[in-house]
XYZ file of N, CA and C in Angstrom:
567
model
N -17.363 17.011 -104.515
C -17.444 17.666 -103.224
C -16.723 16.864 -102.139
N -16.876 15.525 -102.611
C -16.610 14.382 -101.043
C -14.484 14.560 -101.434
N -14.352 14.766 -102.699
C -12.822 15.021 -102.803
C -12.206 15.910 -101.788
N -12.780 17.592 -101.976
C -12.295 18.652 -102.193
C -12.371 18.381 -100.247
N -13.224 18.044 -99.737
C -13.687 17.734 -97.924
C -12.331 16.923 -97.134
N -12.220 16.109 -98.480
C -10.735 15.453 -97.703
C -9.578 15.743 -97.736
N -9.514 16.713 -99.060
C -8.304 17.365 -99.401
C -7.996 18.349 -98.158
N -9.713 19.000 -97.869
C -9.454 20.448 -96.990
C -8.922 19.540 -95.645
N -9.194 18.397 -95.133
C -8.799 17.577 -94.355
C -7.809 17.249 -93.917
N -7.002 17.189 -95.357
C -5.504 16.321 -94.832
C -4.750 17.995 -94.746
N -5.143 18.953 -95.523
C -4.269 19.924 -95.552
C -4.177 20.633 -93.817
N -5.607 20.705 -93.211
C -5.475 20.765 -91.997
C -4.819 20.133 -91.016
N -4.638 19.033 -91.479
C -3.816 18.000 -90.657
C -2.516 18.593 -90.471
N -1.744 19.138 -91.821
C -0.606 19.063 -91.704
C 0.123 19.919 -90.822
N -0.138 21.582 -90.619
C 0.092 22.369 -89.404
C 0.616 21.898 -88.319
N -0.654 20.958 -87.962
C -0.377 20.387 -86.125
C 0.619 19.641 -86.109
N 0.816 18.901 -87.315
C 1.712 17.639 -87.250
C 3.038 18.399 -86.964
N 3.228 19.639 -88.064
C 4.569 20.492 -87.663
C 4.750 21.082 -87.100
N 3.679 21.719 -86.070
C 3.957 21.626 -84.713
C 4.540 21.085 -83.555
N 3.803 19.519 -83.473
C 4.244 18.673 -82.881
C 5.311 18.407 -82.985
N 6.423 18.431 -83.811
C 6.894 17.995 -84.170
C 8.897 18.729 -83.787
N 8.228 20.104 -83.598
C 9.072 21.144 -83.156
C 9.888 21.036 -82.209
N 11.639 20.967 -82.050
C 12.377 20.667 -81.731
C 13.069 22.126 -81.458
N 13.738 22.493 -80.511
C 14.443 23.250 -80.639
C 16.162 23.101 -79.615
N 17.026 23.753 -80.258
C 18.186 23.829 -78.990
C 18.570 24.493 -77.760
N 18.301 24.068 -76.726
C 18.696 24.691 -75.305
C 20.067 24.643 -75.214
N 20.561 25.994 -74.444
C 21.558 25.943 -74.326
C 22.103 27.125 -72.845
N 23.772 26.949 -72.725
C 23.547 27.796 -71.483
C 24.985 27.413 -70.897
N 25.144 28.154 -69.894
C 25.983 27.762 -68.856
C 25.469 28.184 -67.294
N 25.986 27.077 -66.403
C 25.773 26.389 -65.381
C 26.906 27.258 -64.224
N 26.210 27.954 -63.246
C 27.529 28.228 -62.166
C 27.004 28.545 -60.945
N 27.930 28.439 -59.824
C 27.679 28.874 -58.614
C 27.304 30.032 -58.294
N 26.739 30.410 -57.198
C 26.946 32.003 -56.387
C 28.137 33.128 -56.959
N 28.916 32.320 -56.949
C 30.691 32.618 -56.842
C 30.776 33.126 -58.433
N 29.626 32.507 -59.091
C 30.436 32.843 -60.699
C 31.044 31.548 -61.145
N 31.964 30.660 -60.333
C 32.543 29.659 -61.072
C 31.376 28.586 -61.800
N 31.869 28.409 -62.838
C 30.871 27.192 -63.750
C 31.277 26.192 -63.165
N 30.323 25.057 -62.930
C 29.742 23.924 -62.667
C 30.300 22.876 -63.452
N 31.227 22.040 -63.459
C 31.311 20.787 -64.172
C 30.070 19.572 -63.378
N 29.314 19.006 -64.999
C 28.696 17.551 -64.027
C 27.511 17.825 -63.749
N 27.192 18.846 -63.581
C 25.358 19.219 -63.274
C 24.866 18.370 -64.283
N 23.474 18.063 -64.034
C 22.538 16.920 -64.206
C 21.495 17.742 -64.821
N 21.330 17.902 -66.375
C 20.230 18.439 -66.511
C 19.175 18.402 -67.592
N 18.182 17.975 -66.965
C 17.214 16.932 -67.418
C 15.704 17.423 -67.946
N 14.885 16.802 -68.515
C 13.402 17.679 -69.226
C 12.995 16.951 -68.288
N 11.770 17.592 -67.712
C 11.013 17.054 -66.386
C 10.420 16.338 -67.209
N 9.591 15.101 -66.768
C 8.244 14.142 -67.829
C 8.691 14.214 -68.691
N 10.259 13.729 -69.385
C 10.344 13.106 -70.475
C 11.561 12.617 -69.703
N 11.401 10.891 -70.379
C 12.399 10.384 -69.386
C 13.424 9.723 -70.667
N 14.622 9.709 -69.912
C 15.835 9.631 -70.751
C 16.142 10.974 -71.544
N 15.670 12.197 -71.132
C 16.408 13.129 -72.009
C 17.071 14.222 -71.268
N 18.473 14.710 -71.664
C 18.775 15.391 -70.733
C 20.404 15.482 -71.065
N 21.055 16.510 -70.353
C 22.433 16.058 -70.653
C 23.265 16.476 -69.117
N 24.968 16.713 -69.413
C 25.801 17.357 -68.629
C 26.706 18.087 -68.794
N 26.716 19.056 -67.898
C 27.910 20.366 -68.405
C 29.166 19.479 -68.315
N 29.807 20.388 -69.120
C 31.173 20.504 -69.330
C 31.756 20.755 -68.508
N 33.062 20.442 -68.774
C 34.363 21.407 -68.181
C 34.256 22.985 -67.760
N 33.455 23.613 -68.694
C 33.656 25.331 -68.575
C 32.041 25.379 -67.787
N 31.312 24.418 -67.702
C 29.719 24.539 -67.330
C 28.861 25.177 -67.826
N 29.023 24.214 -69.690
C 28.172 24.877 -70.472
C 27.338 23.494 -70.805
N 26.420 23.668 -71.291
C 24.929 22.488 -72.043
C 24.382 22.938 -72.559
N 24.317 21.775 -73.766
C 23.676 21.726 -75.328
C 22.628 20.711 -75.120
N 21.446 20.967 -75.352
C 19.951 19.796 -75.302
C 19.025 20.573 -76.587
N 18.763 19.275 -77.101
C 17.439 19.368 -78.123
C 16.133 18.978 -77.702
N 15.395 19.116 -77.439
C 14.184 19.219 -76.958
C 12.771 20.377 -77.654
N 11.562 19.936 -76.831
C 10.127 20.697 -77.309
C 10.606 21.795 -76.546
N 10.094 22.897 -76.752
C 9.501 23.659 -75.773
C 7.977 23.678 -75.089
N 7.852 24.706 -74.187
C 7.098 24.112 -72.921
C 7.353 23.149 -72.090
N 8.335 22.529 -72.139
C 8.421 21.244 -70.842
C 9.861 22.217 -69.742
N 10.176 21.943 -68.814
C 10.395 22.024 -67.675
C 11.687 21.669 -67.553
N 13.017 22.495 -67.450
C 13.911 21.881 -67.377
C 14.546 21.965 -65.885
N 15.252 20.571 -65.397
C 15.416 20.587 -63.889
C 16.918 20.772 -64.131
N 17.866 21.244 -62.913
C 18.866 21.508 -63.151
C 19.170 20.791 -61.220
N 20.174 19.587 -61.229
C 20.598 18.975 -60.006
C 21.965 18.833 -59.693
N 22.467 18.880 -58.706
C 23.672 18.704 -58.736
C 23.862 18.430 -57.125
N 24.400 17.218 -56.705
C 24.625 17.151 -54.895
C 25.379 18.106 -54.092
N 24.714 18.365 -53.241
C 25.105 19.564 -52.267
C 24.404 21.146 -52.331
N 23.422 20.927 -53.976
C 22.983 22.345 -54.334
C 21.376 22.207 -54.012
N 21.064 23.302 -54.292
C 19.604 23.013 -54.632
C 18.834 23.011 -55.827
N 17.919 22.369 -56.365
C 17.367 22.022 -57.700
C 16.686 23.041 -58.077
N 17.099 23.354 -59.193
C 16.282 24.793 -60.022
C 15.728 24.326 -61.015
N 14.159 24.568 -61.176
C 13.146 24.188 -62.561
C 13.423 25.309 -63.132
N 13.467 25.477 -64.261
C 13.054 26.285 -65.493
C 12.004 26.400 -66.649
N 11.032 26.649 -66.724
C 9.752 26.692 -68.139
C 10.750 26.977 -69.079
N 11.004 26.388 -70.258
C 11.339 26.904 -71.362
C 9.953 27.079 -72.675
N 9.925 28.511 -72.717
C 9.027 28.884 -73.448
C 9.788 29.469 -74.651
N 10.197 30.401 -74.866
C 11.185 31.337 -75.985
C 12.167 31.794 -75.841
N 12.274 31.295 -74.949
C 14.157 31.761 -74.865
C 14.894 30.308 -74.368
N 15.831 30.295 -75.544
C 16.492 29.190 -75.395
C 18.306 29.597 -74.861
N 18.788 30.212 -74.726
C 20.073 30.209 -74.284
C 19.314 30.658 -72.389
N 19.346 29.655 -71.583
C 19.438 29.543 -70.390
C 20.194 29.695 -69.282
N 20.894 30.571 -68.921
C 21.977 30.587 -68.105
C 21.611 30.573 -66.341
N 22.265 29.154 -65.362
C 21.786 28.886 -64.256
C 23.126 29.398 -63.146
N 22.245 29.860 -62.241
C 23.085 30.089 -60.637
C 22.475 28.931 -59.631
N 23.320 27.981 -59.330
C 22.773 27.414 -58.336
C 23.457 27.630 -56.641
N 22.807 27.627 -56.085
C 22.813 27.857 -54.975
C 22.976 26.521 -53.896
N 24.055 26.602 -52.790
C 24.144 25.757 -52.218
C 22.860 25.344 -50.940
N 22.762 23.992 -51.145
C 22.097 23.622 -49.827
C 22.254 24.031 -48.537
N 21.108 23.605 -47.521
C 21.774 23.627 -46.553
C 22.335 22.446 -45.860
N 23.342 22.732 -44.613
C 24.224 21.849 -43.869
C 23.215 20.538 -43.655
N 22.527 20.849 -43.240
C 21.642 19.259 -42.478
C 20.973 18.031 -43.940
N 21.052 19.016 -45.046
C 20.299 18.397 -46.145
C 21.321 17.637 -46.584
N 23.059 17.592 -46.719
C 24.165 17.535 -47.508
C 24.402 16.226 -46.128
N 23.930 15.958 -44.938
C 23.942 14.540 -44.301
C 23.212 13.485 -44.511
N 22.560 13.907 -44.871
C 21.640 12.403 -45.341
C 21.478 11.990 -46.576
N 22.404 12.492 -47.652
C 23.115 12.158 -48.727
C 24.044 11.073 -48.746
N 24.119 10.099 -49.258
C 25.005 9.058 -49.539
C 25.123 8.935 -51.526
N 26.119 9.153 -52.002
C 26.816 8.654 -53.044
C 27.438 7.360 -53.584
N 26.512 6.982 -54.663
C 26.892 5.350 -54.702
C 26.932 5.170 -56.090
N 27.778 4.276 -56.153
C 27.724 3.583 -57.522
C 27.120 4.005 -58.348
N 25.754 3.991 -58.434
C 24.544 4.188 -59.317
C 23.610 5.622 -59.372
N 24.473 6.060 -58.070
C 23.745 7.749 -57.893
C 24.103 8.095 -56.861
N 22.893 8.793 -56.432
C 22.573 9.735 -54.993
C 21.528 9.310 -54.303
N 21.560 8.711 -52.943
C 19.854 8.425 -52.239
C 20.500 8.904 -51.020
N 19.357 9.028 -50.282
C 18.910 9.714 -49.070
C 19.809 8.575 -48.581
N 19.646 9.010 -46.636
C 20.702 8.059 -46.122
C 19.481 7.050 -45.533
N 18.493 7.625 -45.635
C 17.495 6.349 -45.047
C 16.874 5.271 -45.937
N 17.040 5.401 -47.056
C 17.008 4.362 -48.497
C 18.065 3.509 -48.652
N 18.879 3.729 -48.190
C 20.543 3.004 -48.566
C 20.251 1.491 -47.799
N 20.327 0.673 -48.648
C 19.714 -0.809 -48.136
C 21.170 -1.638 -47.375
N 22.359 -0.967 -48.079
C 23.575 -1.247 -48.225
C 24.039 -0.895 -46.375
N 25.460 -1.269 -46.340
C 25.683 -0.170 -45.119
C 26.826 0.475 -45.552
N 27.280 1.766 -44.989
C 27.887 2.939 -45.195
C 28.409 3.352 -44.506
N 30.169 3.480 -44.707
C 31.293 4.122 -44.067
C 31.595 4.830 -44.710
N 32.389 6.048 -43.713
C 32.433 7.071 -44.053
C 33.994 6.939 -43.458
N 35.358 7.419 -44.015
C 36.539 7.288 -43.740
C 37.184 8.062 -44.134
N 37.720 9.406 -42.888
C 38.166 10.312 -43.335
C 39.711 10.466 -43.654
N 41.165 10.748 -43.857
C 41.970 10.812 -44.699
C 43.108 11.245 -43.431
N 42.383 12.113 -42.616
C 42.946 12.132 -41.199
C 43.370 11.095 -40.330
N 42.207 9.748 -40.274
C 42.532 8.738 -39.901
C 43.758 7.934 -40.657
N 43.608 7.442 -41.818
C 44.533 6.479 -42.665
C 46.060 7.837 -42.403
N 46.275 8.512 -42.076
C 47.478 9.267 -42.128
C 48.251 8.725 -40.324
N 47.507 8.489 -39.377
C 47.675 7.895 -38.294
C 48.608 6.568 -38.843
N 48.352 5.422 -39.310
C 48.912 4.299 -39.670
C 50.074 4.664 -40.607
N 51.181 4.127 -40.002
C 52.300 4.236 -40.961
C 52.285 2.542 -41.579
N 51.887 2.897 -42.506
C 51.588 1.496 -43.667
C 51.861 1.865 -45.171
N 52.491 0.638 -46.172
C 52.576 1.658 -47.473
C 51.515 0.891 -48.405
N 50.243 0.481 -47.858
C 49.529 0.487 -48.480
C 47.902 0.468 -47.953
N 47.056 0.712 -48.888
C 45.710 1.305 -48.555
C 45.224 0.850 -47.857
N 44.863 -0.534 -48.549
C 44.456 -1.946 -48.000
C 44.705 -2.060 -46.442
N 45.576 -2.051 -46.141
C 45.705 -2.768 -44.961
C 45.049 -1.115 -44.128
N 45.432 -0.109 -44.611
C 45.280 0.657 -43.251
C 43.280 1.475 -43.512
N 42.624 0.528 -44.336
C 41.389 0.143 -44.551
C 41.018 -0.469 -43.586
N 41.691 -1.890 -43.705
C 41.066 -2.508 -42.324
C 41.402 -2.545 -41.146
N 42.079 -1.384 -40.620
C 42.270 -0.735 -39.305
C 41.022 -0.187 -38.669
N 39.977 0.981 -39.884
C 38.868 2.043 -39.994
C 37.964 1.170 -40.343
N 37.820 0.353 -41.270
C 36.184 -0.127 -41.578
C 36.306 -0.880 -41.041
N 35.265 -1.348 -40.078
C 34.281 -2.733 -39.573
C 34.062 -3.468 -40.759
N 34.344 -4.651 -40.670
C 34.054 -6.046 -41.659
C 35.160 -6.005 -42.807
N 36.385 -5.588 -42.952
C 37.363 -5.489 -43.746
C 38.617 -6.224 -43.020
N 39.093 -7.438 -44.037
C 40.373 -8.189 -43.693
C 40.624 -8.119 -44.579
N 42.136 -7.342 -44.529
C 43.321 -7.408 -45.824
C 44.429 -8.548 -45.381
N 45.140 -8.876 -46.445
C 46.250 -9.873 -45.731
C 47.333 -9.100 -47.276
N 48.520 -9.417 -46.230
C 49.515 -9.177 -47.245
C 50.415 -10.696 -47.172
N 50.516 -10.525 -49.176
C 51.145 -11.846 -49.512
C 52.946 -11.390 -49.055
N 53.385 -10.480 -48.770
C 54.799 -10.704 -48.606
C 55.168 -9.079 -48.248
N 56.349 -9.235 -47.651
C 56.900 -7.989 -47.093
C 57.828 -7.150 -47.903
N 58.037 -7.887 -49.185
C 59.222 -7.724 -50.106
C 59.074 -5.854 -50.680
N 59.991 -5.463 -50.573
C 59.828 -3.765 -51.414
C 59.367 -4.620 -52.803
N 58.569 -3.748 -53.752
C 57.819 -4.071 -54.614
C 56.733 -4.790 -54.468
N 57.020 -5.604 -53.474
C 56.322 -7.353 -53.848
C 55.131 -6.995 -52.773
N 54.710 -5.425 -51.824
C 53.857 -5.790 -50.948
C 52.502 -5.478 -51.662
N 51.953 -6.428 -52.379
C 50.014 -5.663 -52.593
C 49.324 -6.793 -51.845
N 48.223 -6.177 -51.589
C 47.544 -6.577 -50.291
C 46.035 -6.785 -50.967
N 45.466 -7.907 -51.074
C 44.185 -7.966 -51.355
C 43.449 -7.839 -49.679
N 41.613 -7.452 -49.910
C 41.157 -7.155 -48.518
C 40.068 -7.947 -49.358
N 38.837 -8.158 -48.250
C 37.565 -8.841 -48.390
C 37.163 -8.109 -47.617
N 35.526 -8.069 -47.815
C 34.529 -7.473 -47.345
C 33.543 -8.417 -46.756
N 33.357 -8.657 -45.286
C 33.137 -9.473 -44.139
C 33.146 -11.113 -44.874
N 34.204 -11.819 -45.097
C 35.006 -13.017 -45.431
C 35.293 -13.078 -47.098
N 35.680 -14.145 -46.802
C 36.363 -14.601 -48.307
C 35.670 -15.284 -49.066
N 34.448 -16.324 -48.684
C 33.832 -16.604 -49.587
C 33.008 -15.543 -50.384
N 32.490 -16.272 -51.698
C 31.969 -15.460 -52.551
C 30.828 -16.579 -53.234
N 29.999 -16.139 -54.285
C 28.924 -16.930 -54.722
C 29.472 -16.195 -56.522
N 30.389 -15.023 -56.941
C 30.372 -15.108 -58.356
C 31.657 -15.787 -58.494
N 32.477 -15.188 -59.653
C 33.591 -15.127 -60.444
C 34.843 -14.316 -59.270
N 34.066 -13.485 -58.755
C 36.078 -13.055 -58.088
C 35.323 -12.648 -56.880
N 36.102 -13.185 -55.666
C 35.686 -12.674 -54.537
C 36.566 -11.348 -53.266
N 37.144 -10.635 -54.155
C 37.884 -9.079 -54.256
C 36.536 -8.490 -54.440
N 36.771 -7.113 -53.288
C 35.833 -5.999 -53.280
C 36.145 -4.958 -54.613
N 35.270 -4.435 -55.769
C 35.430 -3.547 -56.653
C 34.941 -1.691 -55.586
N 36.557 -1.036 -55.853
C 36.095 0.227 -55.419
C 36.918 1.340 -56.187
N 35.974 2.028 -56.007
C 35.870 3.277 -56.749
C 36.922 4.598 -56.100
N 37.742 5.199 -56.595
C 38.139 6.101 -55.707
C 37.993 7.901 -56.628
N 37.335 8.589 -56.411
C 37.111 9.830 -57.164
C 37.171 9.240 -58.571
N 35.743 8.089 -58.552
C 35.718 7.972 -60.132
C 36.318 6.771 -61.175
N 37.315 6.477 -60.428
C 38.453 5.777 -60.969
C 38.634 4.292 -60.314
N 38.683 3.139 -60.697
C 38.767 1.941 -60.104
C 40.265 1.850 -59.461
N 40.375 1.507 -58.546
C 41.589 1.379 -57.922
C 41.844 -0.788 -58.227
């Protein structure tokens, strides 16, 4: 009898376990108001951390995940759309733009997106209108025309020979190279 109790035991067990255990594929594409798909959206299982992916080129996403959990869909300048995924797994999102006052107190950094009142750092903003004022043939210098705390120096006037290193409020440093690392749409300059 004490066999047949544990047998009925483990066999019960096994159900839930393959339950639990249930994985399925989300999928979908990502677009504006407009219809155009979304490259880069951010989209993530709420309360499960580290899982999540990003659209494509065409603003499509592939995720494996449970169902029942919560999928968030982010992207800067839009507004954040939750989704329940219960039984339907091909998901298709419209996101909708923010409004004007929300898209200012956004700052973009290195490591993400924070509010502008979190930013421990300080933050210029340098529009493309200005640097077109300076007739200069290089960045550097007509950088530190617009930002406060920027000295470029150029090693020579020579065609070819002008690159211009800048510092960010002096020249000393405490690592390995004391050159500012910046980013321009992505890309290290």
């Amino acid at each position: 009898m004490k066999k047949y109790l544990i047998m009925f035991a483990v066999l019960l067990c096994i159900p839930l376990t393959m339950l639990a255990q249930q994985t399925v594929t989300v999928s979908g594409t990502v677009t504006d108001t407009k219809g155009v798909p979304m490259i880069g959206v951010n989209v993530s299982v709420k309360d499960v951390a580290g899982l999540g992916a990003i659209t494509d080129l065409d603003g499509h996403y592939h995720l494996k995940m449970e169902p029942y959990h919560k999928l968030a869909f982010t992207y800067i300048g839009y507004e954040t759309v939750e989704i329940l995924v219960k039984d339907k797994y091909t998901i298709n999102v419209e996101m909708k733009e923010a409004a004007a006052s929300a898209l200012d107190e956004v700052v973009v950094t290195g490591m993400g997106a924070q509010k502008k009142l979190t930013v421990t750092g300080a933050v210029t903003n340098v529009k493309v209108e200005d640097l077109k004022r300076f007739p200069t043939s290089n960045l550097s210098n007509a950088l530190a025309g617009n930002v406060p705390g920027i000295i470029a120096m150029q090693n020579s006037g020579q065609p070819g020979k002008n690159t211009s290193e800048f510092w960010i409020r002096g020249i000393s440093t405490f690592g390995a190279s004391n050159s500012a690392y910046i980013l321009v749409d992505g890309f290290e300059t």
